[in-house]
Short mmCIF file of C-alpha atoms in Angstrom, two decimals:
data_model
loop_
_atom_site.label_atom_id
_atom_site.label_comp_id
_atom_site.label_asym_id
_atom_site.label_seq_id
_atom_site.Cartn_x
_atom_site.Cartn_y
_atom_site.Cartn_z
CA MET Q 25 -85.94 -31.29 20.92
CA LYS Q 26 -89.14 -33.31 20.56
CA ILE Q 27 -89.33 -35.76 23.39
CA LEU Q 28 -92.07 -38.44 24.02
CA ILE Q 29 -92.41 -39.70 27.66
CA THR Q 30 -94.75 -42.60 28.58
CA GLY Q 31 -96.19 -42.64 32.04
CA ALA Q 32 -95.80 -38.81 32.33
CA THR Q 33 -98.68 -38.14 34.81
CA ASP Q 34 -96.90 -38.89 37.98
CA GLY Q 35 -93.58 -40.20 39.54
CA ILE Q 36 -90.34 -40.19 37.78
CA GLY Q 37 -91.96 -39.43 34.36
CA LEU Q 38 -93.63 -36.31 35.51
CA ALA Q 39 -90.57 -35.12 37.42
CA ALA Q 40 -88.51 -35.67 34.23
CA ALA Q 41 -91.05 -33.85 32.18
CA ARG Q 42 -90.82 -30.89 34.45
CA MET Q 43 -87.07 -30.72 34.06
CA LEU Q 44 -87.25 -31.01 30.28
CA ALA Q 45 -90.12 -28.51 29.96
CA GLY Q 46 -88.05 -25.98 31.92
CA GLU Q 47 -85.54 -25.98 29.01
CA GLY Q 48 -88.16 -25.41 26.43
CA HIS Q 49 -88.30 -28.87 24.80
CA THR Q 50 -91.46 -29.90 23.01
CA LEU Q 51 -93.00 -32.67 25.08
CA LEU Q 52 -95.33 -35.46 23.93
CA LEU Q 53 -96.94 -36.70 27.01
CA HIS Q 54 -98.47 -40.05 27.47
CA GLY Q 55 -100.78 -41.32 30.30
CA ARG Q 56 -103.75 -43.64 30.88
CA ASN Q 57 -105.91 -41.12 32.61
CA GLU Q 58 -107.13 -38.17 30.44
CA GLU Q 59 -107.93 -35.93 33.31
CA LYS Q 60 -104.42 -36.29 34.88
CA LEU Q 61 -102.93 -35.62 31.46
CA LYS Q 62 -104.81 -32.45 30.98
CA MET Q 63 -103.60 -31.23 34.51
CA VAL Q 64 -99.96 -31.98 33.41
CA GLU Q 65 -100.52 -30.22 30.20
CA GLU Q 66 -101.83 -27.14 31.91
CA GLU Q 67 -98.88 -27.08 34.37
CA LEU Q 68 -96.21 -27.43 31.69
CA GLY Q 69 -97.85 -25.25 29.10
CA LYS Q 70 -99.96 -26.21 26.09
CA GLU Q 71 -97.66 -24.22 23.79
CA ASN Q 72 -94.88 -26.68 24.38
CA SER Q 73 -96.71 -29.98 25.07
CA GLU Q 74 -99.37 -32.33 23.72
CA THR Q 75 -101.01 -35.39 25.16
CA TYR Q 76 -101.83 -38.95 24.19
CA VAL Q 77 -104.11 -41.33 26.05
CA ALA Q 78 -103.56 -44.93 25.94
CA ASP Q 79 -103.76 -48.08 28.06
CA LEU Q 80 -100.38 -49.78 27.47
CA SER Q 81 -101.69 -53.13 28.65
CA VAL Q 82 -103.88 -53.20 25.51
CA LEU Q 83 -101.67 -53.66 22.59
CA LYS Q 84 -104.17 -52.35 20.08
CA GLU Q 85 -104.15 -49.07 21.94
CA VAL Q 86 -100.34 -48.98 21.81
CA LYS Q 87 -100.42 -49.43 18.07
CA GLU Q 88 -103.13 -46.59 17.76
CA PHE Q 89 -100.94 -44.45 20.03
CA ALA Q 90 -97.92 -44.83 17.77
CA GLU Q 91 -100.06 -44.23 14.71
CA ASP Q 92 -101.43 -40.93 16.33
CA VAL Q 93 -97.87 -39.82 16.95
CA THR Q 94 -96.71 -40.53 13.37
CA ASP Q 95 -99.75 -38.84 11.92
CA HIS Q 96 -98.83 -35.59 13.73
CA HIS Q 97 -95.05 -35.66 13.61
CA ASP Q 98 -92.33 -36.48 11.10
CA ARG Q 99 -89.49 -36.42 13.53
CA LEU Q 100 -88.91 -37.58 17.11
CA ASP Q 101 -85.69 -36.94 18.93
CA VAL Q 102 -86.10 -38.81 22.14
CA LEU Q 103 -88.44 -41.66 23.28
CA ILE Q 104 -88.41 -42.26 27.08
CA ASN Q 105 -90.19 -45.62 27.80
CA ASN Q 106 -90.91 -44.81 31.44
CA ALA Q 107 -94.35 -46.28 32.14
CA GLY Q 108 -94.34 -49.41 34.27
CA ILE Q 109 -96.60 -51.57 36.46
CA TYR Q 110 -95.93 -53.82 39.46
CA LYS Q 111 -98.87 -54.92 41.51
CA THR Q 112 -102.42 -55.05 40.02
CA PRO Q 113 -105.61 -57.00 40.61
CA VAL Q 114 -105.74 -57.98 37.05
CA LYS Q 115 -102.93 -60.37 36.13
CA THR Q 116 -103.65 -61.28 32.58
CA THR Q 117 -104.39 -58.93 29.65
CA GLU Q 118 -106.97 -59.42 26.87
CA ASP Q 119 -104.01 -60.43 24.66
CA GLY Q 120 -103.28 -63.27 27.03
CA LEU Q 121 -100.06 -61.79 28.51
CA ASP Q 122 -99.01 -61.25 32.04
CA ILE Q 123 -99.86 -57.55 32.54
CA ARG Q 124 -96.30 -56.69 33.76
CA PHE Q 125 -94.80 -58.34 30.62
CA ALA Q 126 -97.36 -56.39 28.40
CA VAL Q 127 -96.83 -52.98 29.97
CA ASN Q 128 -93.19 -53.23 31.00
CA THR Q 129 -91.84 -55.13 27.95
CA VAL Q 130 -94.11 -55.60 24.97
CA ALA Q 131 -95.79 -52.20 24.89
CA PRO Q 132 -92.48 -50.22 24.78
CA TYR Q 133 -91.14 -52.70 22.17
CA LEU Q 134 -94.17 -52.23 19.91
CA LEU Q 135 -94.17 -48.39 20.44
CA THR Q 136 -90.42 -48.24 19.73
CA ARG Q 137 -90.57 -50.29 16.50
CA ARG Q 138 -93.52 -48.14 15.32
CA LEU Q 139 -91.77 -44.86 16.03
CA LEU Q 140 -88.23 -45.80 14.79
CA PRO Q 141 -88.97 -44.33 11.20
CA LEU Q 142 -89.28 -40.88 12.94
CA MET Q 143 -85.74 -41.12 14.37
CA ASP Q 144 -82.27 -41.07 13.10
CA GLY Q 145 -78.85 -41.67 14.48
CA SER Q 146 -78.89 -38.53 16.55
CA GLY Q 147 -82.15 -39.91 18.32
CA ARG Q 148 -82.24 -41.61 21.67
CA ILE Q 149 -84.44 -44.25 23.12
CA ILE Q 150 -84.32 -44.63 26.97
CA ASN Q 151 -85.82 -47.77 28.49
CA LEU Q 152 -86.53 -47.63 32.24
CA SER Q 153 -85.16 -50.81 33.53
CA SER Q 154 -84.59 -51.81 37.19
CA ALA Q 155 -82.13 -53.53 39.48
CA ALA Q 156 -84.89 -56.07 40.25
CA GLN Q 157 -84.18 -58.29 37.22
CA GLN Q 158 -84.84 -61.97 37.08
CA PRO Q 159 -84.24 -64.61 34.31
CA VAL Q 160 -87.21 -64.63 31.90
CA ASP Q 161 -89.55 -67.71 31.72
CA LEU Q 162 -91.66 -67.00 28.61
CA ASP Q 163 -94.25 -69.58 29.64
CA LYS Q 164 -94.88 -67.47 32.77
CA MET Q 165 -94.80 -64.17 30.88
CA MET Q 166 -97.40 -65.72 28.43
CA ARG Q 167 -99.51 -66.87 31.47
CA ARG Q 168 -99.13 -70.57 30.53
CA LYS Q 169 -97.78 -70.93 34.18
CA GLU Q 170 -98.52 -68.94 37.29
CA ILE Q 171 -96.19 -66.30 38.46
CA GLY Q 172 -96.03 -64.01 41.44
CA ASP Q 173 -95.90 -60.18 41.32
CA ASP Q 174 -92.18 -59.82 42.29
CA ALA Q 175 -91.04 -62.39 39.72
CA ALA Q 176 -93.29 -61.01 36.98
CA TYR Q 177 -91.94 -57.46 37.55
CA GLY Q 178 -88.31 -58.75 37.69
CA GLN Q 179 -88.62 -60.82 34.53
CA SER Q 180 -90.41 -58.10 32.64
CA LYS Q 181 -87.62 -55.66 33.37
CA LEU Q 182 -84.89 -58.02 32.42
CA ALA Q 183 -86.86 -58.72 29.13
CA LEU Q 184 -86.91 -54.95 28.49
CA THR Q 185 -83.13 -54.78 28.98
CA MET Q 186 -82.59 -57.82 26.73
CA TRP Q 187 -84.51 -56.30 23.80
CA THR Q 188 -82.72 -52.97 24.43
CA PHE Q 189 -79.39 -54.77 23.81
CA GLY Q 190 -80.77 -56.71 20.83
CA MET Q 191 -82.35 -53.75 19.10
CA ALA Q 192 -79.27 -51.52 19.65
CA LYS Q 193 -77.18 -53.82 17.38
CA LYS Q 194 -79.36 -53.07 14.40
CA SER Q 195 -81.00 -49.68 14.80
CA GLU Q 196 -79.66 -46.13 14.31
CA PRO Q 197 -80.85 -44.26 17.39
CA VAL Q 198 -78.92 -44.68 20.75
CA ILE Q 199 -80.91 -47.30 22.76
CA VAL Q 200 -80.00 -47.53 26.40
CA ALA Q 201 -81.45 -49.24 29.44
CA VAL Q 202 -81.39 -47.32 32.67
CA ASN Q 203 -81.86 -48.37 36.32
CA PRO Q 204 -83.02 -45.08 37.71
CA MET Q 205 -82.09 -46.17 41.32
CA SER Q 206 -83.64 -48.75 43.59
CA LEU Q 207 -86.63 -47.94 45.71
CA LEU Q 208 -87.35 -44.42 44.50
CA GLY Q 209 -90.40 -42.91 46.06
CA SER Q 210 -92.79 -43.44 43.20
CA LYS Q 211 -96.54 -44.44 43.56
CA MET Q 212 -95.57 -47.88 42.33
CA VAL Q 213 -92.85 -48.33 44.86
CA LYS Q 214 -95.07 -47.14 47.73
CA GLU Q 215 -97.78 -49.55 46.69
CA ALA Q 216 -95.45 -52.51 46.29
CA PHE Q 217 -93.22 -52.07 49.32
CA GLY Q 218 -94.93 -49.71 51.67
CA THR Q 219 -92.05 -47.24 51.85
CA ASP Q 220 -91.58 -43.60 50.99
CA GLY Q 221 -88.38 -44.45 49.19
CA HIS Q 222 -85.69 -42.22 47.90
CA ASP Q 223 -86.38 -38.74 46.26
CA ILE Q 224 -87.83 -39.35 42.82
CA SER Q 225 -85.78 -36.46 41.48
CA ILE Q 226 -82.82 -38.68 41.59
CA GLY Q 227 -84.39 -40.92 38.99
CA ALA Q 228 -85.82 -38.07 37.03
CA ARG Q 229 -82.35 -36.42 36.86
CA ILE Q 230 -80.81 -39.54 35.26
CA LEU Q 231 -83.64 -39.71 32.68
CA TYR Q 232 -83.01 -36.07 31.90
CA GLN Q 233 -79.35 -36.72 31.45
CA ALA Q 234 -80.03 -39.77 29.24
CA ALA Q 235 -82.31 -37.68 26.97
CA VAL Q 236 -79.97 -34.66 26.58
CA SER Q 237 -76.48 -35.08 28.14
CA ASP Q 238 -73.38 -35.70 25.93
CA SER Q 239 -72.51 -38.48 28.39
CA PHE Q 240 -75.14 -40.68 26.73
CA ARG Q 241 -74.19 -39.81 23.17
CA GLU Q 242 -72.32 -43.11 22.73
CA ALA Q 243 -74.39 -45.18 25.15
CA SER Q 244 -76.22 -47.39 22.69
CA GLY Q 245 -76.48 -51.00 23.88
CA LYS Q 246 -75.31 -50.11 27.36
CA TYR Q 247 -76.88 -50.28 30.78
CA TYR Q 248 -76.80 -47.35 33.23
CA ASP Q 249 -77.01 -48.43 36.91
CA ASN Q 250 -77.85 -45.30 38.97
CA ASP Q 251 -77.34 -47.39 42.18
CA LYS Q 252 -73.62 -47.17 41.25
CA GLY Q 253 -73.84 -43.81 39.47
CA ASP Q 254 -72.26 -45.15 36.25
CA PHE Q 255 -72.60 -47.45 33.36
CA GLY Q 256 -72.26 -51.10 34.39
CA ASN Q 257 -72.60 -54.67 33.50
CA PRO Q 258 -76.24 -55.81 32.84
CA HIS Q 259 -77.70 -59.17 33.81
CA PRO Q 260 -75.72 -61.81 31.90
CA ASP Q 261 -78.87 -62.79 29.94
CA ALA Q 262 -78.82 -59.34 28.27
CA GLU Q 263 -75.61 -60.25 26.66
CA ASN Q 264 -76.59 -63.81 25.77
CA ASP Q 265 -77.35 -63.63 22.10
CA GLU Q 266 -79.30 -66.88 21.94
CA LYS Q 267 -81.60 -65.75 24.70
CA VAL Q 268 -81.96 -62.26 23.38
CA GLN Q 269 -82.76 -63.58 19.91
CA SER Q 270 -85.32 -65.98 21.33
CA LEU Q 271 -86.97 -63.18 23.14
CA LEU Q 272 -87.00 -60.86 20.04
CA HIS Q 273 -88.68 -63.58 18.00
CA THR Q 274 -91.43 -63.95 20.69
CA LEU Q 275 -92.02 -60.18 20.76
CA ASP Q 276 -92.08 -60.04 16.97
CA ASP Q 277 -94.70 -62.82 16.93
CA ILE Q 278 -96.80 -61.13 19.68
CA THR Q 279 -96.75 -57.67 18.02
CA ALA Q 280 -97.30 -59.04 14.55
CA GLN Q 281 -100.86 -60.03 15.68
CA VAL Q 282 -101.78 -56.48 16.72
#
């Protein structure tokens, strides 16, 4: 299969890429750092992988990233929107968005919308959510009001889950939100909480399963909670059609300007 993974240079994304590469899948690897990407490509094998450099906090680069993929491929089987950000010295992007909202919510939405023509009903879109979800205040996500790191991250992850549910109702591929497990030992978790966390292979394994396992074949519009080891109920706002539609309209307005 042809599988695109964002944020594939470290953490859960890299661990999942290693699992998938071991089975001979063709991997489209995204990262922000070209040097790190080249190292991953060398490790996994150039014959079965290719790399794409883009800063997901810059929506113009996300659009160009998607165009680059569509220029080189006429089919994509799996898209894993894994890249995410928590703490950062820069809070607002050049597009005027909170950087967590831009990277964790808007960028995967824009990328997914642009790549949907490459996918059919057998395809899968896996959005890396989190247990740390908080009700979305769009004024704060748009930086019209101040917001702290914890709240920004939690709101951006709920917003990601919400558009997952909204898009799943009208798109062919399976679209699923996955909480890979709380406090996995990724670079982001270590920087945010100062803890080594759980083995990241736990999260990588569930991304691997979401990409290729039959257990996710009928998972569209669902939420997998790896803290419980099963599909579960999402945050209530993800099933609130009025709130979901309001968010989708906002995302469409933002991405239409790119």
